[in-house]
Structure formats: C-alpha cells, structure tokens
Amino acid sequence: MNDQHSAYDPNQIEKAIYEDWEKSGDFHDEPDDRIPYCIVIPPPNVTGALHVGHALNNTIQDVLIRFYRMRGFNTLWLPGTDHAGVATQSVVERRLWESEHKTRHDLGRDVLIERIWRWKDEYETRILSQLKRLGCSCDWKRTRFTMDEGLSRAVREVFINLFKENLIYRGKRLINWCCQHRTALSNDELVYEPAKGQYWYIRYPVKGDSSQSIIVATTRPETMLGDTAVAVHSTDDRYKHLHGKTVILPLLEREIPVITDDELANPKKGTGAVKVTPAHDPNDYECGKRNDLQFISILNDDGTLNENAGPYAGLDRYEARKRVVEDLATRNLLVKVEDHEYEIAHCYRCHDIIEPYLSDQWFVKMAPLVELARQSVMDDEVIFFPQSRSKQFLDWLDTTPDWCISRQIWWGHRIPIWYCTVCNPDIKINEKGDILAIPGDAEPLVPDSSSINASVSQCPKCGNSKTVQDPDVLDTWFSSQLWPMSTLGWPDKTADLQYYYPTNVLVTARDIIALWVARMVMVGKKYIGKKPFSHVYIHGTILDEHGNIMSKSRGNGFDPIKMVDGGSEEIEDYRHDPPEKRMEHYKAYGADALRYGVMSLAAIGQDIRLIISRQKRDDDSYDVEVLRFEEGRRFCNKIWQVAHGVILQQCKNVKPVRNTSSYLEDRWLHHILAHGIENMQQAYTEYRMASACDHFYHLFWDNFCSWYVEIVKPRLWEGPEESADYARFHLVEALIIFLKLIHPIMPFISEELWRKLKPLAAQAGLKDIESSLIRAPWPDAGQFKKDDDTAQITETARAIAATINNIRSEHDAIGEHVKLPEVIITSSSSISIDPLRPYIKGLERFVKTNKIRIESDMIRPEQSAAGVVGNIEIFIPLAGLIDFEAEKQRLAKKISQAQADLEKILKKLSNPSFIDKAPAEIIEKEKIMRAELESVIEKLNQNLELIE
Ligand SMILES: [Zn+2]
Ligand SMILES: [Zn+2]
C-alpha cells in the first residue's frame, strides 16, 4: 500500500476557502444572548503595507478569535486602519517632492489633503487585502478608519468635553519641535540616542570692566544669541563680587544680567556659571519663569534663525553654529573646546534632532486622568500578560507631563476651536487665506454641538461672522485612544457598544504601552466608566538571527504576503552606503505555514528570532528561506499526507461503532486526545501560542502518526473485520478532533480536510459536523476517557520498540530494511510483560520482525544482541542475520582504524607545545573527538564479543 499522496499545495485551496467563509458570513455576529468575545485590532497605519510584525500581531488575534468562536462565544474582531497624522503626511509630502518637486505649501491645504485621502484609499485597500490573505477572520462589515465620520464625532465630543471641563488648555510652552516636520511632538514621540558633541567654553565680558569676565560652557553655542541672563550659585565665592552686575553678550553686544539661581547653577559643574536661554532649553525655561527673564526665540519653524539672531538671521541652525564659533574664536572669546558625549532627542519618524521651541500649543491636563488608569491596573481590572509589563504602564503614569495635542500639520482631526478675527485683530492670515499665527491670548470659541459639521460662525461677543478655525490638527493618538469605544459607536449608546464593550483583550507590542494602551484606559474609564479591555497581551518583537529589528529599509525584512504567495522582490538595503539593491526570490509557503511558523515562536514575554537563509544564485539574485516557515510547510504536508493516505483512503467504509473499544491502542488514543484537548485549550486561553504549537506537534506527529497509525495498520489490512471497523472509526474520529484543535493556527488546511472528511464522519455517526469547521464546536475533553494504566503499558511498548530500533542501528551489519527473524521479550515478572500481549501484532510490523516471542524468565541466547527497558529484557538472536566470520573481520578492522585515530589525538593532547599554542576551542574539539572515539571503540568491542 502506498501512503503517498500528492503534496499539499496551499495556493490551490487558501483563496477559495477564504472567499467561502466571507460569503457565508462566518466572520459576522450580531449581539444576542451568547457571551461576547471581542477584540479590536490595533489599527495599522495607512503609511504603507504590512510587515512581518503585523503578521505576528494579527495571527495571534485571529487564533484567539477562531478559538473563542469555536467555543460558542459571540465573537467580534473589529478591523480598521489609523490615519497616522505626521507619519502619513510626511510620506505623501516626500513623494510629492520626489516626483513633482513641490512642497505642501505649493499645493495648499485642501489639495494636499485630497492627495493624502487618495493615498489612504490605496493603502487601506492593500492592508485589508493583506490581512485577508493571512486568513484573518475580521468582521469586514464593521471596518473603521480613525477619520471616518463616526470616529471624528467621537473625537470632537471628547475634545469639547475636556475643554469645557478645563482639562484642555492652550498655552505658550517650550515644546519638542521637529524642524523637518515643522510640528510639535509629545515627549513619547522622541527617541534618545547617544551623540558625540563638544563643550564650547565662551567668555562673556563684564560691562564696564573689560578686564573681568564670566566663562560659560554650552553644547549648543548658537543658542547664546537667545541668552537673557547668566546664572551663578548664590554661595559661589568666585562670582559673589558680580552679583547685580551685567555682562555683554558677545556677537550681539546685548547687555544681560548676572543672576543667582541655585537650582540651575551648580558650583561643582564646569565653571559654575551658566548661560540662560529660556526660549530654547527646558531647564532655562523654568529658570526664566522663576526670575522673570525675557524669552527670546531665535528659531524659525524650519530650523533657520530668525530676526532676533541679528547678523545670523536666515542661516540654518548648524551653519549658524559654525559661524558663531568662528566669530567667537576671531574675537578671542572662545576659551576652549572639549569633547563630550551625551544623549540627544530625535524625531521618532524622521530622526531629525529635536529643538526645544517656544510656541502656543494645546495641552491635555493629565493629572486627573492618569489616576483613573492607575486605579484600573492596581485593582486588576486590566491585567497584563506578561504581568511585568504593568510596571512600564504605571511608571509612565507617574512621570507623564501634560500632553501636547496640537500638531502643525494638515492631515488629521482639525482642532474644533474658532477665533473671532475682529475681537483678535492680531491673527495673521496670508493672501491665500492660510492662518499664519494665532496669538496666545486669542479667545477660543467652541461649537455647541459635537456634530462634525458644527462650527462657530458668529462671534458671541461682537456678533461678527468673521471667524476662523484653528489651523492645527490633533495628535494621532488623540483619536487612537478612543478606538475601542468609537469603533463600537460611542458617543451613541449603540447595541454593539452595550454588548461588546469592554472588549476582552488588546494584543499589542510593548513600544506603545504609554502612547496608546494607557490613554485608552484613561478615556474608557472617564467616558464609559469601564475599562476598554480586560487583558493586555504584549507580544515580542520579531528580530533577525543577529537580534536586529527587522525592517525592509534595513534590508533584513520581507513582505509577509510574498512569503505566503511566493514571488520575487527587489530589496533596498540602506545599511550600506550607497544603499545596495538585490533581487530576492521567495517560495510560496502558504498562510498556514507562516502562521504556524510565527506562532511556534511566540512565547510570552520573549522576542522572536527568525532564522532566514539567503542563498546566492548564479545571476547574483537570492533564494530566501525562513526555517520556521519551512517547518510549518513540512508539518502541513504531513497532516495532508496522513489524512489522505491513511484516513480518507483506508477508511472509506467506516461504520459507526459506538461502544467502547476493547483494543488497547484505541483506549490509549482516547487517553491522549483527552489530555491533548485540555492542553490546547489551556494554552490558547493563557496566550501561550508556542506551547499550543508544541502540544499539537507532539500529539499529532509523535503520538498519532508515529505510533497509533503505525500500530493499527495490521488491523486495517488483515482484520479481523471487527478490529478493522474499530480502527477506521478511531482514525476518523481522531482526525476530526485534530482538525478542530489546530484550526485556530492553521485555518485553511484544516477547513479543506474537514470538507473532505465530513462524509466519512457522517458515515461514522459522529456529531457536530454539519457546519464549516470555522463554526464547528470546540471538542469536549470529557467525551474521551483518560486511562493511566493503558498509557503506562503503551509507554513501555514504545520504549521497547525504540530499544529494538536502536540495536538495529548500532549493528550496521543487520541492515535497515532486513526483517529480524525473531525478537524475544522477557522478564522475571510476568506482570510486566503480560499486558503487552495485545501490542504484539502491531509491534512486529513496527520493528520489522517475523515474530515477537514473550517468555518469562528467559536467559540470553548465544550470539544475540540485548537491550533493557525497566525490568524487561529484549534479545535479538543474530544467527541467520549476520555472517559471523565476515562480521568479525569487519569489526576488527574498524576497531584498529578507530584506535589509530585515537592514538593520533592522544599524541596531540600530550604534546605540551600544542596545548600551549592551540586556541582553546581547538583543544576542546580534540577532547570531544577523543571521548567519541573511546565510546565507539567500546561499542565495537562489545559487538565483537557478542559474536565470538
Ligand atoms: Zn520629524
Ligand atoms: Zn468678535
């Protein structure tokens, strides 16, 4: 009989199955009297296509949704995308510059926004189709976008509400400014990186006495143009005589006071005197407020210097730095320069160096809100997996400043605030009608309603209708924080919101715990009075084999869909200068193999290293293989082969045999199924995806395929008929269970085999097989009887089989496929061997022997090989198997060869000059070889003794 069936080809089935699920409405539920299980997707940004990290994140969610769907919950996995303000606008602006050499100002607000909407439509479509290709069973009828009408209304509702509660305010603050993006950023959007810089020591002459001066040190010399004081410590004797005096700011010749500020000046650091630039440094800013200093901003929003910089106006900040240093040096005011390493903040999107920048921005007062989030975690309303991640959450709550929510870009939710241009004549508007600046003291007006078309068309004070809307948009996270509520219909009290909120679990990566997770908890508690989710599952990050984060721009990432469907792609590797291009070819692994590969590595709290091999072809392109996906593909193929070759072929005339089987292996199968169902259920429930893969692999491959299927084959072929009936029934019954258990991870192959198996399952009288597998009920472990005695006997039988196969492989003279004339199993205790009798027939075939004899208390026959399992001995008589004379000679030759090799190594190891000079790992290698050879010689001698 031939077990081989045509290999599994995922491309033949996956797309058709997905379409069927979609058509049948299998992803959609409406509120009813079942228990809900809901996940809202972390909305992918519409900046580009999905990467391998998304494949991990979304597969986990799909596994959970499919598992709970099968368990009878009313499930909703709500999909959608995020407009990702700064990120998306900058991608589109970059494209605009590359292709048309235009800036956003050439296009104007409306045209740019229209372009970004087109970009969004294109990428949203692409992202959603990628999710479908991965098998994600999202409820596409409920797909949302952070800027669609309903979600925009939720944003307005919260903004207006917080504004009316005085929890949103506008103020002049020193904020983080990205000169590339020309917008404010919140603290959470910065990345700190070490930088090599300098300390410049500059001399400020004292007014009226050019013989005296104060020396200050700075890492940013150009900011001296905005200095409004020099601060010293009140107890610093070096400067006591200068208290109350003034110094002349070099280059601009401006007179500035010497002040005492014990918080800013540290007598032990540098010269003890510091320059104070309140408009360009956070510490100086506080000092400026304490001492009522002038705030002089010297920067334009694009990083060039403004009119306050005198002769340096118009220069870029780095050019200005060079010129300032040169000019100081020529005037002999530069005392010295020291190298200095420090941490510097960069924009998390464009990596430009962030400038502290004084401007009018909108802020959310955080103190009252963080308390709500803290309580939720402290009271275990929201539980983190792994638990340790809750610390990151709480730490952020403790330290977060007020949240700067205004962004000086166009793509996003425009701030729902209007100003009267008559009451505020300082509002600057250019000829195009663009608002250039809103003075800090302009009075904000909010609309009465949160409807997205509502505006303030008339000034309540002067009755004029000349009002303008604030030009800024809100931080992306302002809308993302509402995602679990707004996608379900809030602020309306919809049936969905009442039924599905709070959701069950948020599956996300650790880098947005503060940016996103904490804020969702805050607003959920504030506006609904309930947490947004019960669990937060923080999964690891996907890394390459060297531990680097994967991304296409680094040249070590890949498009997950290319791995599913196969194909080729040109990769640009930016790690090289100039960037290297290479062509890569991918084979089609199919979605199931990729899902299994990624899930088999997803252990709680751990990053995931993917080993990728790139083999160069003759034409300098590369074949790319991912080891884990390869394993997934191999596993799919095994499932496919066993299902077809053994079960679908051999069990065509399966019959319903209801009563309990008297066959040992059948009872054992039920025993492992009962445990298997429990283990899988527990692993899925506890987010242990890698364990679920391990359990299933062991259950299906090691236990079912490598043992049960092999042991029952004689019953299928030779009968008796009743025995074959039971075997067929159990094979079909077990496969039904296996398909259910693995469906959440490998949905396609399981659904396809389920369809093929259904007629046989019906013939066997099995229940709950009517629907598609996606809607089939999760198996009940209680339907199978656990039987520890049977498990014990089976373990012994398997150990005996393994021992026999070991002996065979140690005696290469026997030959791999030669049938052993006889195997004897014996023990002094008949209790040990009698229960094995039912396994004899299966075992005989399994270990390839004509006969297994069970004897009590037998002595080892002459010229036989032997093995031991517990108190059982196994003898394999070798007469007739081996030509003893020839084997003696062969063994003797091998022994002398091995001994010669050993001699050489021993000589090396006793040579002092080798031991002294050779690297440690070479010596270690020799020692390992020595041990190996010694054990080989021992084995060979034993075998020789045996036949002498
Ligand atoms: Zn930037
Ligand atoms: Zn007015």
mmCIF file of C-alpha atoms in Angstrom, residues 116-263:
data_model
loop_
_atom_site.group_PDB
_atom_site.id
_atom_site.type_symbol
_atom_site.label_atom_id
_atom_site.label_comp_id
_atom_site.label_asym_id
_atom_site.label_seq_id
_atom_site.Cartn_x
_atom_site.Cartn_y
_atom_site.Cartn_z
ATOM 1 C CA ILE A 116 -3.495 62.051 1.195
ATOM 2 C CA TRP A 117 -7.048 60.670 1.047
ATOM 3 C CA ARG A 118 -6.137 59.017 -2.266
ATOM 4 C CA TRP A 119 -3.004 57.567 -0.666
ATOM 5 C CA LYS A 120 -5.068 56.374 2.264
ATOM 6 C CA ASP A 121 -7.611 54.643 -0.005
ATOM 7 C CA GLU A 122 -4.849 52.837 -1.855
ATOM 8 C CA TYR A 123 -3.025 51.619 1.229
ATOM 9 C CA GLU A 124 -6.131 50.820 3.220
ATOM 10 C CA THR A 125 -7.242 48.505 0.411
ATOM 11 C CA ARG A 126 -3.813 46.928 0.308
ATOM 12 C CA ILE A 127 -3.608 46.459 4.093
ATOM 13 C CA LEU A 128 -7.067 44.919 4.330
ATOM 14 C CA SER A 129 -6.343 42.503 1.494
ATOM 15 C CA GLN A 130 -3.069 41.520 3.181
ATOM 16 C CA LEU A 131 -4.971 40.723 6.374
ATOM 17 C CA LYS A 132 -7.380 38.603 4.369
ATOM 18 C CA ARG A 133 -4.546 36.735 2.714
ATOM 19 C CA LEU A 134 -3.147 35.879 6.150
ATOM 20 C CA GLY A 135 -6.522 34.324 6.975
ATOM 21 C CA CYS A 136 -7.694 36.978 9.447
ATOM 22 C CA SER A 137 -11.357 36.420 10.260
ATOM 23 C CA CYS A 138 -12.235 40.063 10.910
ATOM 24 C CA ASP A 139 -15.790 41.315 10.657
ATOM 25 C CA TRP A 140 -15.208 43.372 7.497
ATOM 26 C CA LYS A 141 -18.731 44.806 7.683
ATOM 27 C CA ARG A 142 -17.598 46.766 10.720
ATOM 28 C CA THR A 143 -14.316 48.085 9.229
ATOM 29 C CA ARG A 144 -13.472 51.556 10.569
ATOM 30 C CA PHE A 145 -10.986 54.330 9.886
ATOM 31 C CA THR A 146 -9.855 56.844 12.510
ATOM 32 C CA MET A 147 -11.040 59.753 10.349
ATOM 33 C CA ASP A 148 -14.403 58.379 9.265
ATOM 34 C CA GLU A 149 -17.480 60.327 10.265
ATOM 35 C CA GLY A 150 -18.416 58.426 13.404
ATOM 36 C CA LEU A 151 -14.909 58.399 14.801
ATOM 37 C CA SER A 152 -14.435 62.090 14.019
ATOM 38 C CA ARG A 153 -17.558 62.835 16.008
ATOM 39 C CA ALA A 154 -16.177 60.891 18.975
ATOM 40 C CA VAL A 155 -13.000 62.972 18.767
ATOM 41 C CA ARG A 156 -14.977 66.217 18.823
ATOM 42 C CA GLU A 157 -17.156 65.042 21.654
ATOM 43 C CA VAL A 158 -14.121 64.322 23.842
ATOM 44 C CA PHE A 159 -12.250 67.479 22.872
ATOM 45 C CA ILE A 160 -15.200 69.777 23.564
ATOM 46 C CA ASN A 161 -15.993 67.958 26.759
ATOM 47 C CA LEU A 162 -12.439 68.152 28.102
ATOM 48 C CA PHE A 163 -12.255 71.790 27.021
ATOM 49 C CA LYS A 164 -15.409 72.654 28.920
ATOM 50 C CA GLU A 165 -14.026 70.871 31.991
ATOM 51 C CA ASN A 166 -10.845 72.943 31.721
ATOM 52 C CA LEU A 167 -8.834 69.780 31.124
ATOM 53 C CA ILE A 168 -7.760 71.086 27.710
ATOM 54 C CA TYR A 169 -5.985 74.425 27.558
ATOM 55 C CA ARG A 170 -3.881 76.496 25.202
ATOM 56 C CA GLY A 171 -0.596 77.916 26.387
ATOM 57 C CA LYS A 172 2.854 79.116 25.440
ATOM 58 C CA ARG A 173 5.178 76.352 26.399
ATOM 59 C CA LEU A 174 8.563 75.064 25.500
ATOM 60 C CA ILE A 175 7.668 72.047 23.388
ATOM 61 C CA ASN A 176 9.584 69.488 21.296
ATOM 62 C CA TRP A 177 9.853 70.753 17.751
ATOM 63 C CA CYS A 178 10.738 68.760 14.646
ATOM 64 C CA CYS A 179 12.138 71.192 12.065
ATOM 65 C CA GLN A 180 11.678 68.659 9.257
ATOM 66 C CA HIS A 181 8.027 68.012 10.018
ATOM 67 C CA ARG A 182 7.567 71.558 11.312
ATOM 68 C CA THR A 183 5.353 70.387 14.100
ATOM 69 C CA ALA A 184 5.249 69.880 17.831
ATOM 70 C CA LEU A 185 5.747 66.380 19.179
ATOM 71 C CA SER A 186 4.853 64.876 22.535
ATOM 72 C CA ASN A 187 7.590 63.506 24.818
ATOM 73 C CA ASP A 188 6.552 59.982 23.851
ATOM 74 C CA GLU A 189 7.376 60.636 20.217
ATOM 75 C CA LEU A 190 11.076 61.222 20.865
ATOM 76 C CA VAL A 191 13.918 58.739 20.617
ATOM 77 C CA TYR A 192 17.052 59.409 22.626
ATOM 78 C CA GLU A 193 20.361 58.391 21.132
ATOM 79 C CA PRO A 194 23.939 58.923 22.264
ATOM 80 C CA ALA A 195 25.801 61.589 20.310
ATOM 81 C CA LYS A 196 29.395 62.777 20.135
ATOM 82 C CA GLY A 197 29.473 66.539 20.648
ATOM 83 C CA GLN A 198 31.546 69.299 22.176
ATOM 84 C CA TYR A 199 31.512 71.648 25.099
ATOM 85 C CA TRP A 200 32.385 75.164 23.972
ATOM 86 C CA TYR A 201 33.677 77.495 26.706
ATOM 87 C CA ILE A 202 32.753 81.112 25.931
ATOM 88 C CA ARG A 203 33.897 84.312 27.663
ATOM 89 C CA TYR A 204 31.220 86.941 28.464
ATOM 90 C CA PRO A 205 32.931 90.300 29.382
ATOM 91 C CA VAL A 206 31.588 92.183 32.396
ATOM 92 C CA LYS A 207 30.065 95.527 31.487
ATOM 93 C CA GLY A 208 32.171 98.487 32.370
ATOM 94 C CA ASP A 209 35.275 96.444 33.255
ATOM 95 C CA SER A 210 36.708 94.611 30.271
ATOM 96 C CA SER A 211 39.384 93.043 32.482
ATOM 97 C CA GLN A 212 36.712 90.923 34.121
ATOM 98 C CA SER A 213 34.571 88.219 32.524
ATOM 99 C CA ILE A 214 32.479 85.121 33.198
ATOM 100 C CA ILE A 215 33.150 81.884 31.307
ATOM 101 C CA VAL A 216 30.173 79.645 30.465
ATOM 102 C CA ALA A 217 30.107 76.245 28.743
ATOM 103 C CA THR A 218 27.499 75.040 26.238
ATOM 104 C CA THR A 219 26.858 72.174 23.815
ATOM 105 C CA ARG A 220 24.794 74.426 21.526
ATOM 106 C CA PRO A 221 26.781 77.666 21.066
ATOM 107 C CA GLU A 222 24.339 79.208 18.557
ATOM 108 C CA THR A 223 21.675 79.427 21.275
ATOM 109 C CA MET A 224 23.751 82.125 23.015
ATOM 110 C CA LEU A 225 22.067 84.521 20.616
ATOM 111 C CA GLY A 226 18.912 83.988 22.680
ATOM 112 C CA ASP A 227 20.575 84.291 26.117
ATOM 113 C CA THR A 228 18.839 86.651 28.535
ATOM 114 C CA ALA A 229 20.972 86.089 31.675
ATOM 115 C CA VAL A 230 23.999 84.353 33.171
ATOM 116 C CA ALA A 231 23.241 82.390 36.344
ATOM 117 C CA VAL A 232 25.593 81.630 39.250
ATOM 118 C CA HIS A 233 25.051 79.915 42.592
ATOM 119 C CA SER A 234 24.403 82.343 45.453
ATOM 120 C CA THR A 235 27.131 80.771 47.625
ATOM 121 C CA ASP A 236 29.792 80.558 44.909
ATOM 122 C CA ASP A 237 32.618 82.794 46.131
ATOM 123 C CA ARG A 238 34.130 83.067 42.666
ATOM 124 C CA TYR A 239 31.209 85.195 41.496
ATOM 125 C CA LYS A 240 29.971 86.983 44.631
ATOM 126 C CA HIS A 241 31.508 90.262 43.513
ATOM 127 C CA LEU A 242 29.468 90.122 40.285
ATOM 128 C CA HIS A 243 26.010 89.774 41.866
ATOM 129 C CA GLY A 244 23.769 92.505 40.490
ATOM 130 C CA LYS A 245 26.175 93.387 37.653
ATOM 131 C CA THR A 246 25.628 92.809 33.940
ATOM 132 C CA VAL A 247 27.677 91.208 31.179
ATOM 133 C CA ILE A 248 27.839 91.952 27.465
ATOM 134 C CA LEU A 249 26.500 89.122 25.294
ATOM 135 C CA PRO A 250 29.232 88.664 22.668
ATOM 136 C CA LEU A 251 28.421 88.997 18.944
ATOM 137 C CA LEU A 252 25.111 90.769 19.577
ATOM 138 C CA GLU A 253 26.574 93.162 22.186
ATOM 139 C CA ARG A 254 23.381 92.897 24.244
ATOM 140 C CA GLU A 255 23.533 93.662 27.981
ATOM 141 C CA ILE A 256 22.246 90.789 30.170
ATOM 142 C CA PRO A 257 22.088 90.431 33.974
ATOM 143 C CA VAL A 258 24.119 88.118 36.203
ATOM 144 C CA ILE A 259 21.510 86.396 38.381
ATOM 145 C CA THR A 260 21.695 83.907 41.232
ATOM 146 C CA ASP A 261 19.701 80.726 40.692
ATOM 147 C CA ASP A 262 20.586 77.842 42.997
ATOM 148 C CA GLU A 263 18.517 75.330 41.006
#
